[in-house]
PDB file of C-alpha atoms in Angstrom:
ATOM      1  CA  GLY A   6      93.835  91.069 111.186  1.00 63.00           C
ATOM      2  CA  GLU A   7      96.574  92.163 113.493  1.00 68.00           C
ATOM      3  CA  ASN A   8      96.707  95.884 114.146  1.00 86.00           C
ATOM      4  CA  VAL A   9      98.186  98.643 116.272  1.00 93.00           C
ATOM      5  CA  GLU A  10      96.080 101.503 117.570  1.00 95.00           C
ATOM      6  CA  GLN A  11      97.667 104.800 118.542  1.00 96.00           C
ATOM      7  CA  HIS A  12      96.266 107.702 120.564  1.00 96.00           C
ATOM      8  CA  PRO A  13      95.950 110.617 120.431  1.00 97.00           C
ATOM      9  CA  SER A  14      96.152 111.522 116.753  1.00 95.00           C
ATOM     10  CA  THR A  15      97.201 115.080 117.618  1.00 97.00           C
ATOM     11  CA  LEU A  16      98.815 116.461 120.761  1.00 98.00           C
ATOM     12  CA  SER A  17      99.719 120.034 121.586  1.00 98.00           C
ATOM     13  CA  VAL A  18     101.816 120.915 124.649  1.00 98.00           C
ATOM     14  CA  GLN A  19     103.674 123.922 126.013  1.00 98.00           C
ATOM     15  CA  GLU A  20     107.437 123.874 125.902  1.00 97.00           C
ATOM     16  CA  GLY A  21     108.750 122.217 129.050  1.00 97.00           C
ATOM     17  CA  ASP A  22     105.629 120.089 129.608  1.00 97.00           C
ATOM     18  CA  SER A  23     105.515 116.316 129.210  1.00 98.00           C
ATOM     19  CA  ALA A  24     103.882 114.436 126.334  1.00 98.00           C
ATOM     20  CA  VAL A  25     102.512 110.907 126.425  1.00 98.00           C
ATOM     21  CA  ILE A  26     101.472 108.811 123.416  1.00 98.00           C
ATOM     22  CA  LYS A  27      99.805 105.430 123.868  1.00 98.00           C
ATOM     23  CA  CYS A  28      99.558 102.366 121.647  1.00 97.00           C
ATOM     24  CA  THR A  29      97.768  99.052 121.921  1.00 96.00           C
ATOM     25  CA  TYR A  30      98.443  95.945 119.870  1.00 94.00           C
ATOM     26  CA  SER A  31      96.474  92.800 119.162  1.00 91.00           C
ATOM     27  CA  ASP A  32      99.075  90.074 118.457  1.00 88.00           C
ATOM     28  CA  SER A  33     100.102  88.549 121.777  1.00 87.00           C
ATOM     29  CA  ALA A  34     103.220  87.100 120.074  1.00 87.00           C
ATOM     30  CA  SER A  35     104.616  90.596 119.335  1.00 90.00           C
ATOM     31  CA  ASN A  36     107.943  91.027 121.094  1.00 90.00           C
ATOM     32  CA  TYR A  37     109.537  94.178 119.703  1.00 93.00           C
ATOM     33  CA  PHE A  38     108.082  97.686 119.906  1.00 95.00           C
ATOM     34  CA  PRO A  39     109.938 100.561 118.228  1.00 96.00           C
ATOM     35  CA  TRP A  40     109.011 104.241 118.148  1.00 97.00           C
ATOM     36  CA  TYR A  41     109.799 106.420 115.148  1.00 97.00           C
ATOM     37  CA  LYS A  42     109.918 110.182 114.731  1.00 97.00           C
ATOM     38  CA  GLN A  43     109.130 111.666 111.348  1.00 96.00           C
ATOM     39  CA  GLU A  44     109.679 115.321 110.585  1.00 95.00           C
ATOM     40  CA  LEU A  45     107.803 116.945 107.730  1.00 92.00           C
ATOM     41  CA  GLY A  46     109.003 115.615 104.383  1.00 91.00           C
ATOM     42  CA  LYS A  47     111.612 113.370 105.987  1.00 94.00           C
ATOM     43  CA  ARG A  48     112.022 109.660 106.549  1.00 95.00           C
ATOM     44  CA  PRO A  49     110.982 107.949 109.810  1.00 95.00           C
ATOM     45  CA  GLN A  50     113.852 107.580 112.265  1.00 95.00           C
ATOM     46  CA  LEU A  51     114.042 105.266 115.253  1.00 95.00           C
ATOM     47  CA  ILE A  52     114.123 107.153 118.562  1.00 96.00           C
ATOM     48  CA  ILE A  53     113.686 104.342 121.074  1.00 96.00           C
ATOM     49  CA  ASP A  54     112.589 100.719 121.179  1.00 95.00           C
ATOM     50  CA  ILE A  55     111.685  98.122 123.775  1.00 94.00           C
ATOM     51  CA  ARG A  56     111.694  94.351 123.801  1.00 90.00           C
ATOM     52  CA  SER A  57     109.107  92.177 125.458  1.00 84.00           C
ATOM     53  CA  ASN A  58     111.389  91.081 128.308  1.00 83.00           C
ATOM     54  CA  VAL A  59     111.710  94.669 129.541  1.00 82.00           C
ATOM     55  CA  GLY A  60     109.037  96.809 131.196  1.00 90.00           C
ATOM     56  CA  GLU A  61     110.623 100.211 130.786  1.00 94.00           C
ATOM     57  CA  LYS A  62     113.488 101.849 128.919  1.00 94.00           C
ATOM     58  CA  LYS A  63     114.775 105.388 129.163  1.00 96.00           C
ATOM     59  CA  ASP A  64     117.067 107.495 126.995  1.00 94.00           C
ATOM     60  CA  GLN A  65     117.564 111.032 128.307  1.00 96.00           C
ATOM     61  CA  ARG A  66     114.185 112.816 127.933  1.00 97.00           C
ATOM     62  CA  ILE A  67     112.489 109.887 126.217  1.00 98.00           C
ATOM     63  CA  ALA A  68     111.104 106.782 127.883  1.00 97.00           C
ATOM     64  CA  VAL A  69     108.948 103.871 126.791  1.00 97.00           C
ATOM     65  CA  THR A  70     106.883 101.581 129.000  1.00 97.00           C
ATOM     66  CA  LEU A  71     105.420  98.217 128.062  1.00 96.00           C
ATOM     67  CA  ASN A  72     102.581  96.256 129.651  1.00 94.00           C
ATOM     68  CA  LYS A  73     102.491  92.872 127.912  1.00 92.00           C
ATOM     69  CA  THR A  74      99.526  91.635 129.900  1.00 92.00           C
ATOM     70  CA  ALA A  75      97.387  94.552 128.779  1.00 93.00           C
ATOM     71  CA  LYS A  76      99.099  94.676 125.373  1.00 94.00           C
ATOM     72  CA  HIS A  77      99.863  98.355 125.446  1.00 94.00           C
ATOM     73  CA  PHE A  78     102.974 100.505 125.390  1.00 97.00           C
ATOM     74  CA  SER A  79     103.566 104.212 125.746  1.00 98.00           C
ATOM     75  CA  LEU A  80     106.065 106.888 124.781  1.00 98.00           C
ATOM     76  CA  HIS A  81     106.883 109.571 127.327  1.00 98.00           C
ATOM     77  CA  ILE A  82     108.736 112.767 126.423  1.00 98.00           C
ATOM     78  CA  THR A  83     109.693 115.044 129.294  1.00 97.00           C
ATOM     79  CA  GLU A  84     110.791 118.692 129.185  1.00 98.00           C
ATOM     80  CA  THR A  85     109.520 119.030 125.634  1.00 98.00           C
ATOM     81  CA  GLN A  86     111.266 121.389 123.228  1.00 97.00           C
ATOM     82  CA  PRO A  87     110.076 122.937 119.939  1.00 96.00           C
ATOM     83  CA  GLU A  88     112.370 120.556 118.030  1.00 96.00           C
ATOM     84  CA  ASP A  89     110.335 117.644 119.410  1.00 97.00           C
ATOM     85  CA  SER A  90     107.495 118.756 117.123  1.00 98.00           C
ATOM     86  CA  ALA A  91     106.962 115.950 114.588  1.00 97.00           C
ATOM     87  CA  VAL A  92     104.799 112.930 113.862  1.00 97.00           C
ATOM     88  CA  TYR A  93     105.514 109.941 116.090  1.00 98.00           C
ATOM     89  CA  PHE A  94     104.708 106.364 115.107  1.00 97.00           C
ATOM     90  CA  CYS A  95     104.603 103.280 117.283  1.00 97.00           C
ATOM     91  CA  ALA A  96     105.014  99.813 115.802  1.00 95.00           C
ATOM     92  CA  ALA A  97     104.883  96.162 116.797  1.00 93.00           C
ATOM     93  CA  THR A  98     106.432  93.154 115.124  1.00 88.00           C
ATOM     94  CA  LEU A  99     104.523  90.041 114.181  1.00 80.00           C
ATOM     95  CA  LEU A 100     105.822  86.459 114.153  1.00 73.00           C
ATOM     96  CA  ASN A 101     106.200  86.409 110.368  1.00 71.00           C
ATOM     97  CA  ASN A 102     108.647  89.372 110.307  1.00 71.00           C
ATOM     98  CA  ASP A 103     105.819  91.757 109.476  1.00 78.00           C
ATOM     99  CA  MET A 104     105.745  95.068 111.320  1.00 85.00           C
ATOM    100  CA  ARG A 105     102.508  96.942 111.964  1.00 90.00           C
ATOM    101  CA  PHE A 106     102.506 100.668 112.557  1.00 93.00           C
ATOM    102  CA  GLY A 107     100.109 102.908 114.404  1.00 94.00           C
ATOM    103  CA  ALA A 108      98.466 105.744 112.471  1.00 94.00           C
ATOM    104  CA  GLY A 109     100.735 108.355 114.037  1.00 95.00           C
ATOM    105  CA  THR A 110     100.522 111.239 116.507  1.00 97.00           C
ATOM    106  CA  ARG A 111     101.248 114.780 115.408  1.00 97.00           C
ATOM    107  CA  LEU A 112     102.991 116.462 118.354  1.00 98.00           C
ATOM    108  CA  THR A 113     103.223 120.246 118.448  1.00 98.00           C
ATOM    109  CA  VAL A 114     105.356 121.896 121.119  1.00 98.00           C
ATOM    110  CA  LYS A 115     104.487 125.564 121.536  1.00 96.00           C
ATOM    111  CA  PRO A 116     107.346 127.855 122.579  1.00 92.00           C
TER     112      PRO A 116
ATOM    113  CA  ASN B  27     128.083 104.756 103.704  1.00 76.00           C
ATOM    114  CA  ALA B  28     125.141 106.118 101.728  1.00 83.00           C
ATOM    115  CA  GLY B  29     122.724 104.015 103.826  1.00 94.00           C
ATOM    116  CA  VAL B  30     119.392 103.332 102.089  1.00 97.00           C
ATOM    117  CA  THR B  31     118.861 105.158  98.809  1.00 97.00           C
ATOM    118  CA  GLN B  32     115.740 105.410  96.660  1.00 98.00           C
ATOM    119  CA  THR B  33     115.073 106.682  93.162  1.00 97.00           C
ATOM    120  CA  PRO B  34     113.212 108.577  91.895  1.00 97.00           C
ATOM    121  CA  LYS B  35     112.223 111.111  94.555  1.00 97.00           C
ATOM    122  CA  PHE B  36     109.058 112.095  92.696  1.00 97.00           C
ATOM    123  CA  GLN B  37     107.089 110.375  89.948  1.00 97.00           C
ATOM    124  CA  VAL B  38     103.816 111.054  88.141  1.00 97.00           C
ATOM    125  CA  LEU B  39     102.173 108.208  86.239  1.00 97.00           C
ATOM    126  CA  LYS B  40      99.019 107.792  84.232  1.00 97.00           C
ATOM    127  CA  THR B  41      96.585 105.036  85.113  1.00 98.00           C
ATOM    128  CA  GLY B  42      97.710 101.763  83.562  1.00 97.00           C
ATOM    129  CA  GLN B  43     101.384 102.652  83.253  1.00 97.00           C
ATOM    130  CA  SER B  44     104.030 100.487  84.852  1.00 96.00           C
ATOM    131  CA  MET B  45     107.198 101.513  86.591  1.00 96.00           C
ATOM    132  CA  THR B  46     109.888 100.360  89.004  1.00 98.00           C
ATOM    133  CA  LEU B  47     110.883 102.125  92.204  1.00 98.00           C
ATOM    134  CA  GLN B  48     114.532 101.519  92.976  1.00 98.00           C
ATOM    135  CA  CYS B  49     115.965 100.821  96.420  1.00 98.00           C
ATOM    136  CA  ALA B  50     119.569 100.074  97.341  1.00 98.00           C
ATOM    137  CA  GLN B  51     121.519  99.751 100.586  1.00 97.00           C
ATOM    138  CA  ASP B  52     125.247  99.518 101.195  1.00 95.00           C
ATOM    139  CA  MET B  53     125.146  98.214 104.777  1.00 95.00           C
ATOM    140  CA  ASN B  54     125.065  94.514 103.847  1.00 94.00           C
ATOM    141  CA  HIS B  55     121.660  94.187 105.506  1.00 94.00           C
ATOM    142  CA  GLU B  56     119.837  90.900 104.984  1.00 93.00           C
ATOM    143  CA  TYR B  57     116.330  92.210 105.533  1.00 93.00           C
ATOM    144  CA  MET B  58     114.714  94.760 103.209  1.00 95.00           C
ATOM    145  CA  SER B  59     111.136  95.928 102.975  1.00 95.00           C
ATOM    146  CA  TRP B  60     108.799  98.302 101.178  1.00 97.00           C
ATOM    147  CA  TYR B  61     106.159 100.412 102.885  1.00 97.00           C
ATOM    148  CA  ARG B  62     103.576 102.846 101.652  1.00 97.00           C
ATOM    149  CA  GLN B  63     102.537 105.828 103.737  1.00 96.00           C
ATOM    150  CA  ASP B  64      99.113 107.370 103.328  1.00 93.00           C
ATOM    151  CA  PRO B  65      97.687 110.273 105.362  1.00 84.00           C
ATOM    152  CA  GLY B  66      96.195 109.113 108.655  1.00 78.00           C
ATOM    153  CA  MET B  67      97.198 105.473 108.108  1.00 79.00           C
ATOM    154  CA  GLY B  68     100.798 105.224 109.187  1.00 86.00           C
ATOM    155  CA  LEU B  69     103.099 102.935 107.244  1.00 94.00           C
ATOM    156  CA  ARG B  70     101.860  99.677 105.758  1.00 93.00           C
ATOM    157  CA  LEU B  71     104.147  96.847 104.685  1.00 93.00           C
ATOM    158  CA  ILE B  72     103.876  95.900 101.006  1.00 95.00           C
ATOM    159  CA  HIS B  73     106.576  93.238 100.515  1.00 96.00           C
ATOM    160  CA  TYR B  74     109.704  92.209 102.331  1.00 93.00           C
ATOM    161  CA  SER B  75     112.778  90.054 101.800  1.00 94.00           C
ATOM    162  CA  VAL B  76     114.891  88.218 104.382  1.00 91.00           C
ATOM    163  CA  GLY B  77     117.768  87.672 101.948  1.00 92.00           C
ATOM    164  CA  ALA B  78     118.735  87.424  98.289  1.00 94.00           C
ATOM    165  CA  GLY B  79     116.309  85.208  96.414  1.00 95.00           C
ATOM    166  CA  ILE B  80     113.660  85.266  99.181  1.00 94.00           C
ATOM    167  CA  THR B  81     110.621  87.548  99.180  1.00 95.00           C
ATOM    168  CA  ASP B  82     107.273  87.507 100.926  1.00 93.00           C
ATOM    169  CA  GLN B  83     104.055  89.499 101.056  1.00 93.00           C
ATOM    170  CA  GLY B  84     103.200  92.039 103.695  1.00 90.00           C
ATOM    171  CA  GLU B  85      99.904  93.634 104.620  1.00 88.00           C
ATOM    172  CA  VAL B  86      99.074  95.287 101.250  1.00 94.00           C
ATOM    173  CA  PRO B  87     100.837  93.392  98.413  1.00 96.00           C
ATOM    174  CA  ASN B  88      98.221  93.602  95.644  1.00 96.00           C
ATOM    175  CA  GLY B  89      99.337  95.485  92.540  1.00 96.00           C
ATOM    176  CA  TYR B  90     103.045  95.274  93.406  1.00 97.00           C
ATOM    177  CA  ASN B  91     105.849  92.853  92.588  1.00 97.00           C
ATOM    178  CA  VAL B  92     109.329  92.551  94.056  1.00 97.00           C
ATOM    179  CA  SER B  93     112.481  90.563  93.447  1.00 96.00           C
ATOM    180  CA  ARG B  94     115.783  90.301  95.317  1.00 97.00           C
ATOM    181  CA  SER B  95     118.605  89.147  93.085  1.00 96.00           C
ATOM    182  CA  THR B  96     121.361  90.784  95.172  1.00 96.00           C
ATOM    183  CA  THR B  97     121.782  91.730  98.827  1.00 96.00           C
ATOM    184  CA  GLU B  98     122.031  95.414  97.897  1.00 97.00           C
ATOM    185  CA  ASP B  99     118.970  95.963  95.675  1.00 97.00           C
ATOM    186  CA  PHE B 100     115.255  95.515  96.237  1.00 98.00           C
ATOM    187  CA  PRO B 101     113.158  97.063  93.437  1.00 98.00           C
ATOM    188  CA  LEU B 102     109.384  97.502  93.689  1.00 98.00           C
ATOM    189  CA  ARG B 103     107.380  97.144  90.489  1.00 98.00           C
ATOM    190  CA  LEU B 104     103.963  98.615  89.858  1.00 96.00           C
ATOM    191  CA  LEU B 105     102.418  96.456  87.160  1.00 92.00           C
ATOM    192  CA  SER B 106      99.491  98.670  86.116  1.00 96.00           C
ATOM    193  CA  ALA B 107      99.315 101.865  88.146  1.00 96.00           C
ATOM    194  CA  ALA B 108      95.996 102.900  89.698  1.00 97.00           C
ATOM    195  CA  PRO B 109      95.034 106.166  91.462  1.00 96.00           C
ATOM    196  CA  SER B 110      94.754 104.160  94.722  1.00 96.00           C
ATOM    197  CA  GLN B 111      98.520 103.666  94.530  1.00 97.00           C
ATOM    198  CA  THR B 112      99.151 107.375  94.939  1.00 97.00           C
ATOM    199  CA  SER B 113     101.281 107.444  98.074  1.00 97.00           C
ATOM    200  CA  VAL B 114     104.731 107.969  99.529  1.00 97.00           C
ATOM    201  CA  TYR B 115     106.823 104.820  99.303  1.00 98.00           C
ATOM    202  CA  PHE B 116     109.611 104.032 101.744  1.00 98.00           C
ATOM    203  CA  CYS B 117     112.194 101.326 101.443  1.00 97.00           C
ATOM    204  CA  ALA B 118     113.848 100.093 104.636  1.00 96.00           C
ATOM    205  CA  SER B 119     116.569  97.676 105.650  1.00 95.00           C
ATOM    206  CA  ARG B 120     117.888  96.056 108.809  1.00 92.00           C
ATOM    207  CA  VAL B 121     120.795  93.800 109.596  1.00 87.00           C
ATOM    208  CA  GLY B 122     118.875  90.766 110.800  1.00 77.00           C
ATOM    209  CA  GLY B 123     115.792  89.594 112.643  1.00 76.00           C
ATOM    210  CA  PRO B 124     112.658  91.495 113.653  1.00 76.00           C
ATOM    211  CA  MET B 125     114.301  93.145 116.677  1.00 80.00           C
ATOM    212  CA  ALA B 126     117.051  94.898 114.741  1.00 84.00           C
ATOM    213  CA  GLU B 127     116.900  98.635 114.090  1.00 87.00           C
ATOM    214  CA  GLN B 128     115.266  99.426 110.779  1.00 91.00           C
ATOM    215  CA  PHE B 129     116.725 102.177 108.549  1.00 94.00           C
ATOM    216  CA  PHE B 130     114.493 103.977 106.073  1.00 96.00           C
ATOM    217  CA  GLY B 131     115.288 105.484 102.707  1.00 97.00           C
ATOM    218  CA  PRO B 132     114.281 109.078 101.845  1.00 97.00           C
ATOM    219  CA  GLY B 133     111.048 108.022 100.140  1.00 97.00           C
ATOM    220  CA  THR B 134     109.460 108.285  96.692  1.00 97.00           C
ATOM    221  CA  ARG B 135     106.347 110.409  96.247  1.00 97.00           C
ATOM    222  CA  LEU B 136     104.193 108.776  93.584  1.00 97.00           C
ATOM    223  CA  THR B 137     101.118 110.327  92.005  1.00 97.00           C
ATOM    224  CA  VAL B 138      98.896 108.305  89.684  1.00 97.00           C
ATOM    225  CA  LEU B 139      96.498 110.358  87.568  1.00 96.00           C
TER     226      LEU B 139
END
């Protein structure tokens, strides 16, 4: 079936460094790719998203890039801060309104 | 606005029991969905609805039923609980099609013994 793979599963960086999380998807018809941040015991919250007609989108320290040909997209966080520590999920929509999520990346930012 | 609300926050069931997880939203969103979240597996779609009276199956629908009689409410029913249904359940809603921002409820932690 359709799926989304996410790497790495855990990522540890020093405060101020950059973090990159990568996802690949299998459904070539997918056209919407959101990223969610989930803090411990909390609900997932949308931090950035990208549509298939755009190659890159940036919002302050967060950016997402999309390569539709290769079917992969990435989340980039620059100047990381301890409050960026959380689990990050990528997702991709399917034609039938379904949304598939990656397994998540646990990011730890060390002060 | 309260956003997306879920009750209960925690629930413990015995194998074979049935129960309903409640979900409500006050944003007049057409689209609502239920996910389960298991360690190391991300979120998986159970059922979704694109409007009152319309429901459809997601990736892991077996063992669950849904109905959508109003725009606001989207309850999830476990017919005969099994230990494999131990999970955290999130309800979510969005205003329209698949490219709209999705808002999640606070979650229900369910344990089936």
